[in-house]
């Protein structure tokens, strides 16, 4: 009588090449198709964490989401589209998902709106949060786009982006 035993599967060679990602992901991750001025979400959060000296990535991520969502409601038109395109995909979703605000807020009102969205925030901590996020955007999206965004916002926002704001001579 003969006994049949199952064969062990063939070992997988260490040099196996993984199958390419399907469709869009393969193209999106190819170096030639990366956004020119964008870095990844993780790098954005790390930059905010360093800028604001937040103790954890989770805190930096929370602050980033709140500030970008507030900003998304106040930047409209081509500037909003271009800002979303220049940012990492997750940040772009946060910006683009906001309904445009019915009126423009002054820079102080904007900071107050961030304070209202952040548990335990004061106007001072909210200003810190806003500046920590917005000041890391110019190197990511380019100075020309930041200038266009600032042109559509009321005076006072330049300081939040880490820029000097010059008053017109008069």
PDB file of C-alpha atoms in Angstrom:
ATOM      1  CA  UNK A   1       0.000   0.000   0.000  1.00  0.00           C
ATOM      2  CA  UNK A   2       1.252   3.464  -0.914  1.00  0.00           C
ATOM      3  CA  UNK A   3       0.626   6.511   1.257  1.00  0.00           C
ATOM      4  CA  UNK A   4       0.372   9.917  -0.363  1.00  0.00           C
ATOM      5  CA  UNK A   5       1.604  12.918   1.574  1.00  0.00           C
ATOM      6  CA  UNK A   6       1.060  16.517   0.531  1.00  0.00           C
ATOM      7  CA  UNK A   7       4.095  18.270  -0.766  1.00  0.00           C
ATOM      8  CA  UNK A   8       5.407  21.328   1.038  1.00  0.00           C
ATOM      9  CA  UNK A   9       4.811  24.447  -0.977  1.00  0.00           C
ATOM     10  CA  UNK A  10       7.846  25.654  -2.857  1.00  0.00           C
ATOM     11  CA  UNK A  11       9.838  28.228  -0.918  1.00  0.00           C
ATOM     12  CA  UNK A  12       9.424  31.795  -2.079  1.00  0.00           C
ATOM     13  CA  UNK A  13      12.688  33.196  -3.380  1.00  0.00           C
ATOM     14  CA  UNK A  14      14.035  36.168  -1.456  1.00  0.00           C
ATOM     15  CA  UNK A  15      14.422  38.097  -4.663  1.00  0.00           C
ATOM     16  CA  UNK A  16      10.748  38.024  -5.593  1.00  0.00           C
ATOM     17  CA  UNK A  17       9.560  41.277  -7.089  1.00  0.00           C
ATOM     18  CA  UNK A  18       6.301  42.505  -5.600  1.00  0.00           C
ATOM     19  CA  UNK A  19       3.403  43.013  -7.960  1.00  0.00           C
ATOM     20  CA  UNK A  20       2.900  46.636  -8.953  1.00  0.00           C
ATOM     21  CA  UNK A  21       0.128  48.580  -7.300  1.00  0.00           C
ATOM     22  CA  UNK A  22      -3.032  48.748  -9.355  1.00  0.00           C
ATOM     23  CA  UNK A  23      -3.949  51.672 -11.556  1.00  0.00           C
ATOM     24  CA  UNK A  24      -3.873  55.159 -10.107  1.00  0.00           C
ATOM     25  CA  UNK A  25      -1.715  54.359  -7.065  1.00  0.00           C
ATOM     26  CA  UNK A  26       1.126  53.189  -9.268  1.00  0.00           C
ATOM     27  CA  UNK A  27       1.073  56.460 -11.189  1.00  0.00           C
ATOM     28  CA  UNK A  28       0.551  58.683  -8.155  1.00  0.00           C
ATOM     29  CA  UNK A  29       3.561  57.242  -6.330  1.00  0.00           C
ATOM     30  CA  UNK A  30       5.902  57.370  -9.294  1.00  0.00           C
ATOM     31  CA  UNK A  31       8.501  60.128  -8.661  1.00  0.00           C
ATOM     32  CA  UNK A  32       7.690  61.905 -11.930  1.00  0.00           C
ATOM     33  CA  UNK A  33       4.060  62.307 -10.850  1.00  0.00           C
ATOM     34  CA  UNK A  34       4.591  63.695  -7.371  1.00  0.00           C
ATOM     35  CA  UNK A  35       3.375  67.182  -6.632  1.00  0.00           C
ATOM     36  CA  UNK A  36       6.203  69.653  -7.055  1.00  0.00           C
ATOM     37  CA  UNK A  37       5.874  71.628  -3.822  1.00  0.00           C
ATOM     38  CA  UNK A  38       4.220  69.002  -1.640  1.00  0.00           C
ATOM     39  CA  UNK A  39       5.619  66.655   0.909  1.00  0.00           C
ATOM     40  CA  UNK A  40       3.676  63.922   2.560  1.00  0.00           C
ATOM     41  CA  UNK A  41       1.145  64.311   5.340  1.00  0.00           C
ATOM     42  CA  UNK A  42       3.619  62.816   7.819  1.00  0.00           C
ATOM     43  CA  UNK A  43       6.263  65.381   6.920  1.00  0.00           C
ATOM     44  CA  UNK A  44       3.713  68.196   7.220  1.00  0.00           C
ATOM     45  CA  UNK A  45       2.701  67.007  10.691  1.00  0.00           C
ATOM     46  CA  UNK A  46       6.357  66.657  11.707  1.00  0.00           C
ATOM     47  CA  UNK A  47       7.031  70.223  10.516  1.00  0.00           C
ATOM     48  CA  UNK A  48       4.045  71.527  12.508  1.00  0.00           C
ATOM     49  CA  UNK A  49       5.144  69.524  15.545  1.00  0.00           C
ATOM     50  CA  UNK A  50       8.611  71.055  15.378  1.00  0.00           C
ATOM     51  CA  UNK A  51       7.323  74.568  14.659  1.00  0.00           C
ATOM     52  CA  UNK A  52       4.830  74.495  17.530  1.00  0.00           C
ATOM     53  CA  UNK A  53       6.960  72.344  19.832  1.00  0.00           C
ATOM     54  CA  UNK A  54       4.047  69.950  20.364  1.00  0.00           C
ATOM     55  CA  UNK A  55       4.878  66.960  22.582  1.00  0.00           C
ATOM     56  CA  UNK A  56       3.180  64.382  20.329  1.00  0.00           C
ATOM     57  CA  UNK A  57       2.436  63.823  16.656  1.00  0.00           C
ATOM     58  CA  UNK A  58      -1.225  63.322  17.588  1.00  0.00           C
ATOM     59  CA  UNK A  59      -1.428  66.824  19.061  1.00  0.00           C
ATOM     60  CA  UNK A  60       0.316  68.336  16.017  1.00  0.00           C
ATOM     61  CA  UNK A  61      -2.057  66.449  13.710  1.00  0.00           C
ATOM     62  CA  UNK A  62      -5.127  67.620  15.605  1.00  0.00           C
ATOM     63  CA  UNK A  63      -3.972  71.247  15.491  1.00  0.00           C
ATOM     64  CA  UNK A  64      -3.146  70.946  11.787  1.00  0.00           C
ATOM     65  CA  UNK A  65      -6.604  69.584  10.953  1.00  0.00           C
ATOM     66  CA  UNK A  66      -8.381  72.340  12.914  1.00  0.00           C
ATOM     67  CA  UNK A  67      -6.334  75.169  11.393  1.00  0.00           C
ATOM     68  CA  UNK A  68      -6.521  73.855   7.824  1.00  0.00           C
ATOM     69  CA  UNK A  69     -10.267  73.324   8.099  1.00  0.00           C
ATOM     70  CA  UNK A  70     -10.688  76.901   9.329  1.00  0.00           C
ATOM     71  CA  UNK A  71      -8.478  78.172   6.500  1.00  0.00           C
ATOM     72  CA  UNK A  72     -10.380  76.089   3.940  1.00  0.00           C
ATOM     73  CA  UNK A  73     -13.526  78.049   4.620  1.00  0.00           C
ATOM     74  CA  UNK A  74     -11.805  81.364   3.923  1.00  0.00           C
ATOM     75  CA  UNK A  75      -9.730  80.655   0.833  1.00  0.00           C
ATOM     76  CA  UNK A  76     -11.850  80.436  -2.305  1.00  0.00           C
ATOM     77  CA  UNK A  77     -11.565  80.199  -6.067  1.00  0.00           C
ATOM     78  CA  UNK A  78      -8.351  79.387  -7.874  1.00  0.00           C
ATOM     79  CA  UNK A  79      -6.295  79.992  -4.740  1.00  0.00           C
ATOM     80  CA  UNK A  80      -8.220  77.307  -2.876  1.00  0.00           C
ATOM     81  CA  UNK A  81      -7.796  74.842  -5.750  1.00  0.00           C
ATOM     82  CA  UNK A  82      -4.090  75.630  -6.108  1.00  0.00           C
ATOM     83  CA  UNK A  83      -3.536  75.400  -2.357  1.00  0.00           C
ATOM     84  CA  UNK A  84      -5.195  71.986  -2.246  1.00  0.00           C
ATOM     85  CA  UNK A  85      -3.088  70.814  -5.198  1.00  0.00           C
ATOM     86  CA  UNK A  86       0.144  71.981  -3.573  1.00  0.00           C
ATOM     87  CA  UNK A  87      -0.488  70.272  -0.234  1.00  0.00           C
ATOM     88  CA  UNK A  88      -0.280  66.593   0.659  1.00  0.00           C
ATOM     89  CA  UNK A  89      -3.427  64.654  -0.216  1.00  0.00           C
ATOM     90  CA  UNK A  90      -4.790  64.469   3.353  1.00  0.00           C
ATOM     91  CA  UNK A  91      -4.291  68.222   3.860  1.00  0.00           C
ATOM     92  CA  UNK A  92      -5.925  68.896   0.494  1.00  0.00           C
ATOM     93  CA  UNK A  93      -9.006  66.940   1.588  1.00  0.00           C
ATOM     94  CA  UNK A  94      -9.254  68.979   4.799  1.00  0.00           C
ATOM     95  CA  UNK A  95      -9.051  72.271   2.877  1.00  0.00           C
ATOM     96  CA  UNK A  96     -11.350  71.259   0.021  1.00  0.00           C
ATOM     97  CA  UNK A  97     -14.071  69.761   2.208  1.00  0.00           C
ATOM     98  CA  UNK A  98     -14.942  73.082   3.838  1.00  0.00           C
ATOM     99  CA  UNK A  99     -17.959  75.139   2.898  1.00  0.00           C
ATOM    100  CA  UNK A 100     -16.942  78.721   2.088  1.00  0.00           C
ATOM    101  CA  UNK A 101     -17.574  81.082   4.992  1.00  0.00           C
ATOM    102  CA  UNK A 102     -20.388  83.607   4.552  1.00  0.00           C
ATOM    103  CA  UNK A 103     -18.029  86.475   5.374  1.00  0.00           C
ATOM    104  CA  UNK A 104     -14.304  87.034   5.703  1.00  0.00           C
ATOM    105  CA  UNK A 105     -12.980  87.010   9.232  1.00  0.00           C
ATOM    106  CA  UNK A 106     -10.322  89.391  10.423  1.00  0.00           C
ATOM    107  CA  UNK A 107      -7.122  87.661  11.501  1.00  0.00           C
ATOM    108  CA  UNK A 108      -8.146  88.062  15.158  1.00  0.00           C
ATOM    109  CA  UNK A 109     -11.601  86.581  14.453  1.00  0.00           C
ATOM    110  CA  UNK A 110      -9.964  83.729  12.572  1.00  0.00           C
ATOM    111  CA  UNK A 111      -7.775  82.939  15.588  1.00  0.00           C
ATOM    112  CA  UNK A 112     -10.860  83.134  17.828  1.00  0.00           C
ATOM    113  CA  UNK A 113     -12.683  80.704  15.517  1.00  0.00           C
ATOM    114  CA  UNK A 114      -9.798  78.245  15.880  1.00  0.00           C
ATOM    115  CA  UNK A 115      -9.926  78.695  19.668  1.00  0.00           C
ATOM    116  CA  UNK A 116     -13.649  77.875  19.595  1.00  0.00           C
ATOM    117  CA  UNK A 117     -12.915  74.646  17.660  1.00  0.00           C
ATOM    118  CA  UNK A 118     -10.130  73.553  20.022  1.00  0.00           C
ATOM    119  CA  UNK A 119     -10.922  72.129  23.429  1.00  0.00           C
ATOM    120  CA  UNK A 120      -9.309  74.146  26.228  1.00  0.00           C
ATOM    121  CA  UNK A 121      -7.793  76.730  23.880  1.00  0.00           C
ATOM    122  CA  UNK A 122      -7.349  80.378  24.765  1.00  0.00           C
ATOM    123  CA  UNK A 123      -6.834  83.152  22.210  1.00  0.00           C
ATOM    124  CA  UNK A 124      -3.087  82.984  22.959  1.00  0.00           C
ATOM    125  CA  UNK A 125      -2.813  79.210  22.476  1.00  0.00           C
ATOM    126  CA  UNK A 126      -4.985  79.394  19.359  1.00  0.00           C
ATOM    127  CA  UNK A 127      -2.704  82.074  17.882  1.00  0.00           C
ATOM    128  CA  UNK A 128       0.251  79.786  18.612  1.00  0.00           C
ATOM    129  CA  UNK A 129      -1.547  76.885  16.920  1.00  0.00           C
ATOM    130  CA  UNK A 130      -2.526  78.925  13.864  1.00  0.00           C
ATOM    131  CA  UNK A 131       0.994  80.313  13.436  1.00  0.00           C
ATOM    132  CA  UNK A 132       2.542  76.881  13.963  1.00  0.00           C
ATOM    133  CA  UNK A 133       0.536  75.480  11.067  1.00  0.00           C
ATOM    134  CA  UNK A 134       0.385  78.427   8.676  1.00  0.00           C
ATOM    135  CA  UNK A 135       4.081  79.300   9.009  1.00  0.00           C
ATOM    136  CA  UNK A 136       5.102  75.881   7.631  1.00  0.00           C
ATOM    137  CA  UNK A 137       2.968  76.303   4.488  1.00  0.00           C
ATOM    138  CA  UNK A 138       5.099  78.805   2.475  1.00  0.00           C
ATOM    139  CA  UNK A 139       8.022  76.401   1.944  1.00  0.00           C
ATOM    140  CA  UNK A 140       5.554  73.678   0.915  1.00  0.00           C
ATOM    141  CA  UNK A 141       3.277  75.608  -1.428  1.00  0.00           C
ATOM    142  CA  UNK A 142       5.545  78.443  -2.567  1.00  0.00           C
ATOM    143  CA  UNK A 143       5.676  82.126  -1.753  1.00  0.00           C
ATOM    144  CA  UNK A 144       3.747  83.148  -4.876  1.00  0.00           C
ATOM    145  CA  UNK A 145       0.709  81.091  -3.857  1.00  0.00           C
ATOM    146  CA  UNK A 146       0.875  82.367  -0.270  1.00  0.00           C
ATOM    147  CA  UNK A 147       0.940  85.929  -1.650  1.00  0.00           C
ATOM    148  CA  UNK A 148      -2.196  85.164  -3.708  1.00  0.00           C
ATOM    149  CA  UNK A 149      -3.938  83.617  -0.683  1.00  0.00           C
ATOM    150  CA  UNK A 150      -3.041  86.623   1.471  1.00  0.00           C
ATOM    151  CA  UNK A 151      -4.376  88.997  -1.207  1.00  0.00           C
ATOM    152  CA  UNK A 152      -7.862  87.511  -0.776  1.00  0.00           C
ATOM    153  CA  UNK A 153      -7.796  87.608   3.046  1.00  0.00           C
ATOM    154  CA  UNK A 154      -8.258  90.704   5.213  1.00  0.00           C
ATOM    155  CA  UNK A 155      -5.162  92.458   6.586  1.00  0.00           C
ATOM    156  CA  UNK A 156      -3.444  90.758   9.518  1.00  0.00           C
ATOM    157  CA  UNK A 157      -3.081  87.234   8.132  1.00  0.00           C
ATOM    158  CA  UNK A 158       0.498  87.712   6.881  1.00  0.00           C
ATOM    159  CA  UNK A 159       1.843  87.543  10.426  1.00  0.00           C
ATOM    160  CA  UNK A 160       0.063  84.214  10.916  1.00  0.00           C
ATOM    161  CA  UNK A 161       1.943  82.874   7.884  1.00  0.00           C
ATOM    162  CA  UNK A 162       5.234  84.095   9.354  1.00  0.00           C
ATOM    163  CA  UNK A 163       5.525  87.130   7.111  1.00  0.00           C
ATOM    164  CA  UNK A 164       5.947  90.768   7.999  1.00  0.00           C
ATOM    165  CA  UNK A 165       2.906  92.809   7.068  1.00  0.00           C
ATOM    166  CA  UNK A 166       3.716  96.243   5.833  1.00  0.00           C
ATOM    167  CA  UNK A 167       1.136  98.965   6.202  1.00  0.00           C
ATOM    168  CA  UNK A 168       0.649 101.126   3.129  1.00  0.00           C
ATOM    169  CA  UNK A 169       2.256 104.558   3.417  1.00  0.00           C
ATOM    170  CA  UNK A 170      -0.338 107.208   3.672  1.00  0.00           C
TER     171      UNK A 170
END
